[in-house]
């Protein structure tokens, strides 16, 4: 099995970026207890506070899929959905670099 990485670009409805970022930061905190999650960083675009990027690294794609089925994750997704205008997921296969083992 190989590691799974993902960039998620979340475009919030106007003025809702901060609120969306807070929910995603809750997800980041929850990910600390998930052994399959190796990296989960929430970023705000410098030029647009309503654009939030999430950078994720998982043990494998299955660990990521399982995390999304978690009851807590489902509740956060439900809270976040009304704030989101669009999502652009970019799925990646890590090849190497600093921080990867």
PDB file of C-alpha atoms in Angstrom:
ATOM      1  CA  UNK A   1       0.000   0.000   0.000  1.00  0.00           C
ATOM      2  CA  UNK A   2       1.222   3.477  -0.758  1.00  0.00           C
ATOM      3  CA  UNK A   3       0.603   6.763   0.997  1.00  0.00           C
ATOM      4  CA  UNK A   4      -2.237   8.986  -0.149  1.00  0.00           C
ATOM      5  CA  UNK A   5      -2.084  12.767  -0.268  1.00  0.00           C
ATOM      6  CA  UNK A   6      -4.710  15.312  -1.096  1.00  0.00           C
ATOM      7  CA  UNK A   7      -5.117  19.031  -1.503  1.00  0.00           C
ATOM      8  CA  UNK A   8      -8.615  20.313  -0.968  1.00  0.00           C
ATOM      9  CA  UNK A   9      -9.530  23.799  -2.144  1.00  0.00           C
ATOM     10  CA  UNK A  10     -12.687  24.983  -0.411  1.00  0.00           C
ATOM     11  CA  UNK A  11     -14.330  28.157  -1.656  1.00  0.00           C
ATOM     12  CA  UNK A  12     -16.675  29.436   1.038  1.00  0.00           C
ATOM     13  CA  UNK A  13     -19.689  31.601   0.381  1.00  0.00           C
ATOM     14  CA  UNK A  14     -18.736  35.295   0.729  1.00  0.00           C
ATOM     15  CA  UNK A  15     -17.786  36.146   4.294  1.00  0.00           C
ATOM     16  CA  UNK A  16     -17.978  32.528   5.492  1.00  0.00           C
ATOM     17  CA  UNK A  17     -14.288  31.568   5.124  1.00  0.00           C
ATOM     18  CA  UNK A  18     -13.473  32.064   8.797  1.00  0.00           C
ATOM     19  CA  UNK A  19     -16.381  29.935   9.921  1.00  0.00           C
ATOM     20  CA  UNK A  20     -15.464  27.189   7.453  1.00  0.00           C
ATOM     21  CA  UNK A  21     -11.819  27.348   8.552  1.00  0.00           C
ATOM     22  CA  UNK A  22     -12.885  26.797  12.180  1.00  0.00           C
ATOM     23  CA  UNK A  23     -14.749  23.605  11.257  1.00  0.00           C
ATOM     24  CA  UNK A  24     -11.756  22.378   9.250  1.00  0.00           C
ATOM     25  CA  UNK A  25      -9.483  23.161  12.198  1.00  0.00           C
ATOM     26  CA  UNK A  26     -11.773  20.990  14.337  1.00  0.00           C
ATOM     27  CA  UNK A  27     -11.260  18.234  11.764  1.00  0.00           C
ATOM     28  CA  UNK A  28      -7.505  18.767  12.025  1.00  0.00           C
ATOM     29  CA  UNK A  29      -7.685  18.400  15.807  1.00  0.00           C
ATOM     30  CA  UNK A  30      -9.778  15.232  15.479  1.00  0.00           C
ATOM     31  CA  UNK A  31      -7.291  13.819  12.958  1.00  0.00           C
ATOM     32  CA  UNK A  32      -4.618  13.735  15.694  1.00  0.00           C
ATOM     33  CA  UNK A  33      -6.368  10.654  17.130  1.00  0.00           C
ATOM     34  CA  UNK A  34      -6.488   8.886  13.742  1.00  0.00           C
ATOM     35  CA  UNK A  35      -3.394   6.726  13.248  1.00  0.00           C
ATOM     36  CA  UNK A  36      -4.002   6.696   9.493  1.00  0.00           C
ATOM     37  CA  UNK A  37      -3.651  10.474   9.244  1.00  0.00           C
ATOM     38  CA  UNK A  38      -0.051  11.615   9.087  1.00  0.00           C
ATOM     39  CA  UNK A  39      -0.559  15.277   8.149  1.00  0.00           C
ATOM     40  CA  UNK A  40      -3.611  17.572   8.093  1.00  0.00           C
ATOM     41  CA  UNK A  41      -2.967  21.275   7.694  1.00  0.00           C
ATOM     42  CA  UNK A  42      -5.599  23.985   7.204  1.00  0.00           C
ATOM     43  CA  UNK A  43      -4.459  27.036   5.215  1.00  0.00           C
ATOM     44  CA  UNK A  44      -6.156  30.301   4.247  1.00  0.00           C
ATOM     45  CA  UNK A  45      -5.312  31.891   0.901  1.00  0.00           C
ATOM     46  CA  UNK A  46      -3.441  35.137   1.572  1.00  0.00           C
ATOM     47  CA  UNK A  47      -5.387  37.020  -1.075  1.00  0.00           C
ATOM     48  CA  UNK A  48      -8.850  35.566  -0.366  1.00  0.00           C
ATOM     49  CA  UNK A  49     -10.057  34.757   3.172  1.00  0.00           C
ATOM     50  CA  UNK A  50     -12.971  32.790   1.710  1.00  0.00           C
ATOM     51  CA  UNK A  51     -10.613  30.275   0.060  1.00  0.00           C
ATOM     52  CA  UNK A  52      -9.400  27.583   2.444  1.00  0.00           C
ATOM     53  CA  UNK A  53      -6.877  24.907   1.471  1.00  0.00           C
ATOM     54  CA  UNK A  54      -6.433  21.625   3.323  1.00  0.00           C
ATOM     55  CA  UNK A  55      -3.230  19.639   2.839  1.00  0.00           C
ATOM     56  CA  UNK A  56      -3.543  15.989   3.872  1.00  0.00           C
ATOM     57  CA  UNK A  57      -1.235  12.960   4.020  1.00  0.00           C
ATOM     58  CA  UNK A  58      -2.654   9.554   4.875  1.00  0.00           C
ATOM     59  CA  UNK A  59      -1.172   6.097   5.391  1.00  0.00           C
ATOM     60  CA  UNK A  60      -3.192   5.010   2.355  1.00  0.00           C
ATOM     61  CA  UNK A  61      -6.391   5.846   0.475  1.00  0.00           C
ATOM     62  CA  UNK A  62      -8.334   3.362   2.583  1.00  0.00           C
ATOM     63  CA  UNK A  63      -7.442   5.211   5.803  1.00  0.00           C
ATOM     64  CA  UNK A  64      -8.703   8.444   4.239  1.00  0.00           C
ATOM     65  CA  UNK A  65     -11.950   6.823   3.100  1.00  0.00           C
ATOM     66  CA  UNK A  66     -12.506   5.276   6.539  1.00  0.00           C
ATOM     67  CA  UNK A  67     -11.971   8.639   8.249  1.00  0.00           C
ATOM     68  CA  UNK A  68     -14.683  10.226   6.122  1.00  0.00           C
ATOM     69  CA  UNK A  69     -17.172   7.580   7.317  1.00  0.00           C
ATOM     70  CA  UNK A  70     -16.478   8.398  10.976  1.00  0.00           C
ATOM     71  CA  UNK A  71     -19.552   9.725  12.810  1.00  0.00           C
ATOM     72  CA  UNK A  72     -17.689  12.821  14.022  1.00  0.00           C
ATOM     73  CA  UNK A  73     -16.392  13.569  10.534  1.00  0.00           C
ATOM     74  CA  UNK A  74     -19.887  13.173   9.106  1.00  0.00           C
ATOM     75  CA  UNK A  75     -21.221  15.701  11.639  1.00  0.00           C
ATOM     76  CA  UNK A  76     -18.501  18.229  10.711  1.00  0.00           C
ATOM     77  CA  UNK A  77     -19.175  17.723   6.997  1.00  0.00           C
ATOM     78  CA  UNK A  78     -22.870  18.356   7.605  1.00  0.00           C
ATOM     79  CA  UNK A  79     -22.055  21.612   9.447  1.00  0.00           C
ATOM     80  CA  UNK A  80     -19.614  22.732   6.758  1.00  0.00           C
ATOM     81  CA  UNK A  81     -21.736  22.032   3.668  1.00  0.00           C
ATOM     82  CA  UNK A  82     -23.949  25.157   3.903  1.00  0.00           C
ATOM     83  CA  UNK A  83     -20.802  27.326   4.075  1.00  0.00           C
ATOM     84  CA  UNK A  84     -19.173  25.850   0.958  1.00  0.00           C
ATOM     85  CA  UNK A  85     -19.718  27.332  -2.506  1.00  0.00           C
ATOM     86  CA  UNK A  86     -17.356  24.864  -4.229  1.00  0.00           C
ATOM     87  CA  UNK A  87     -14.732  22.203  -3.564  1.00  0.00           C
ATOM     88  CA  UNK A  88     -11.809  21.227  -5.771  1.00  0.00           C
ATOM     89  CA  UNK A  89     -10.133  18.041  -4.532  1.00  0.00           C
ATOM     90  CA  UNK A  90      -6.725  17.110  -5.938  1.00  0.00           C
ATOM     91  CA  UNK A  91      -5.748  13.505  -5.151  1.00  0.00           C
ATOM     92  CA  UNK A  92      -2.026  12.752  -5.190  1.00  0.00           C
ATOM     93  CA  UNK A  93       0.406   9.868  -4.877  1.00  0.00           C
ATOM     94  CA  UNK A  94       3.454  10.983  -2.875  1.00  0.00           C
ATOM     95  CA  UNK A  95       6.788  10.146  -4.506  1.00  0.00           C
ATOM     96  CA  UNK A  96       9.219  11.360  -1.842  1.00  0.00           C
ATOM     97  CA  UNK A  97      10.653  14.398  -0.119  1.00  0.00           C
ATOM     98  CA  UNK A  98      11.365  15.823   3.298  1.00  0.00           C
ATOM     99  CA  UNK A  99       8.987  14.490   5.915  1.00  0.00           C
ATOM    100  CA  UNK A 100       7.994  11.368   4.003  1.00  0.00           C
ATOM    101  CA  UNK A 101       9.168   8.029   5.287  1.00  0.00           C
TER     102      UNK A 101
END
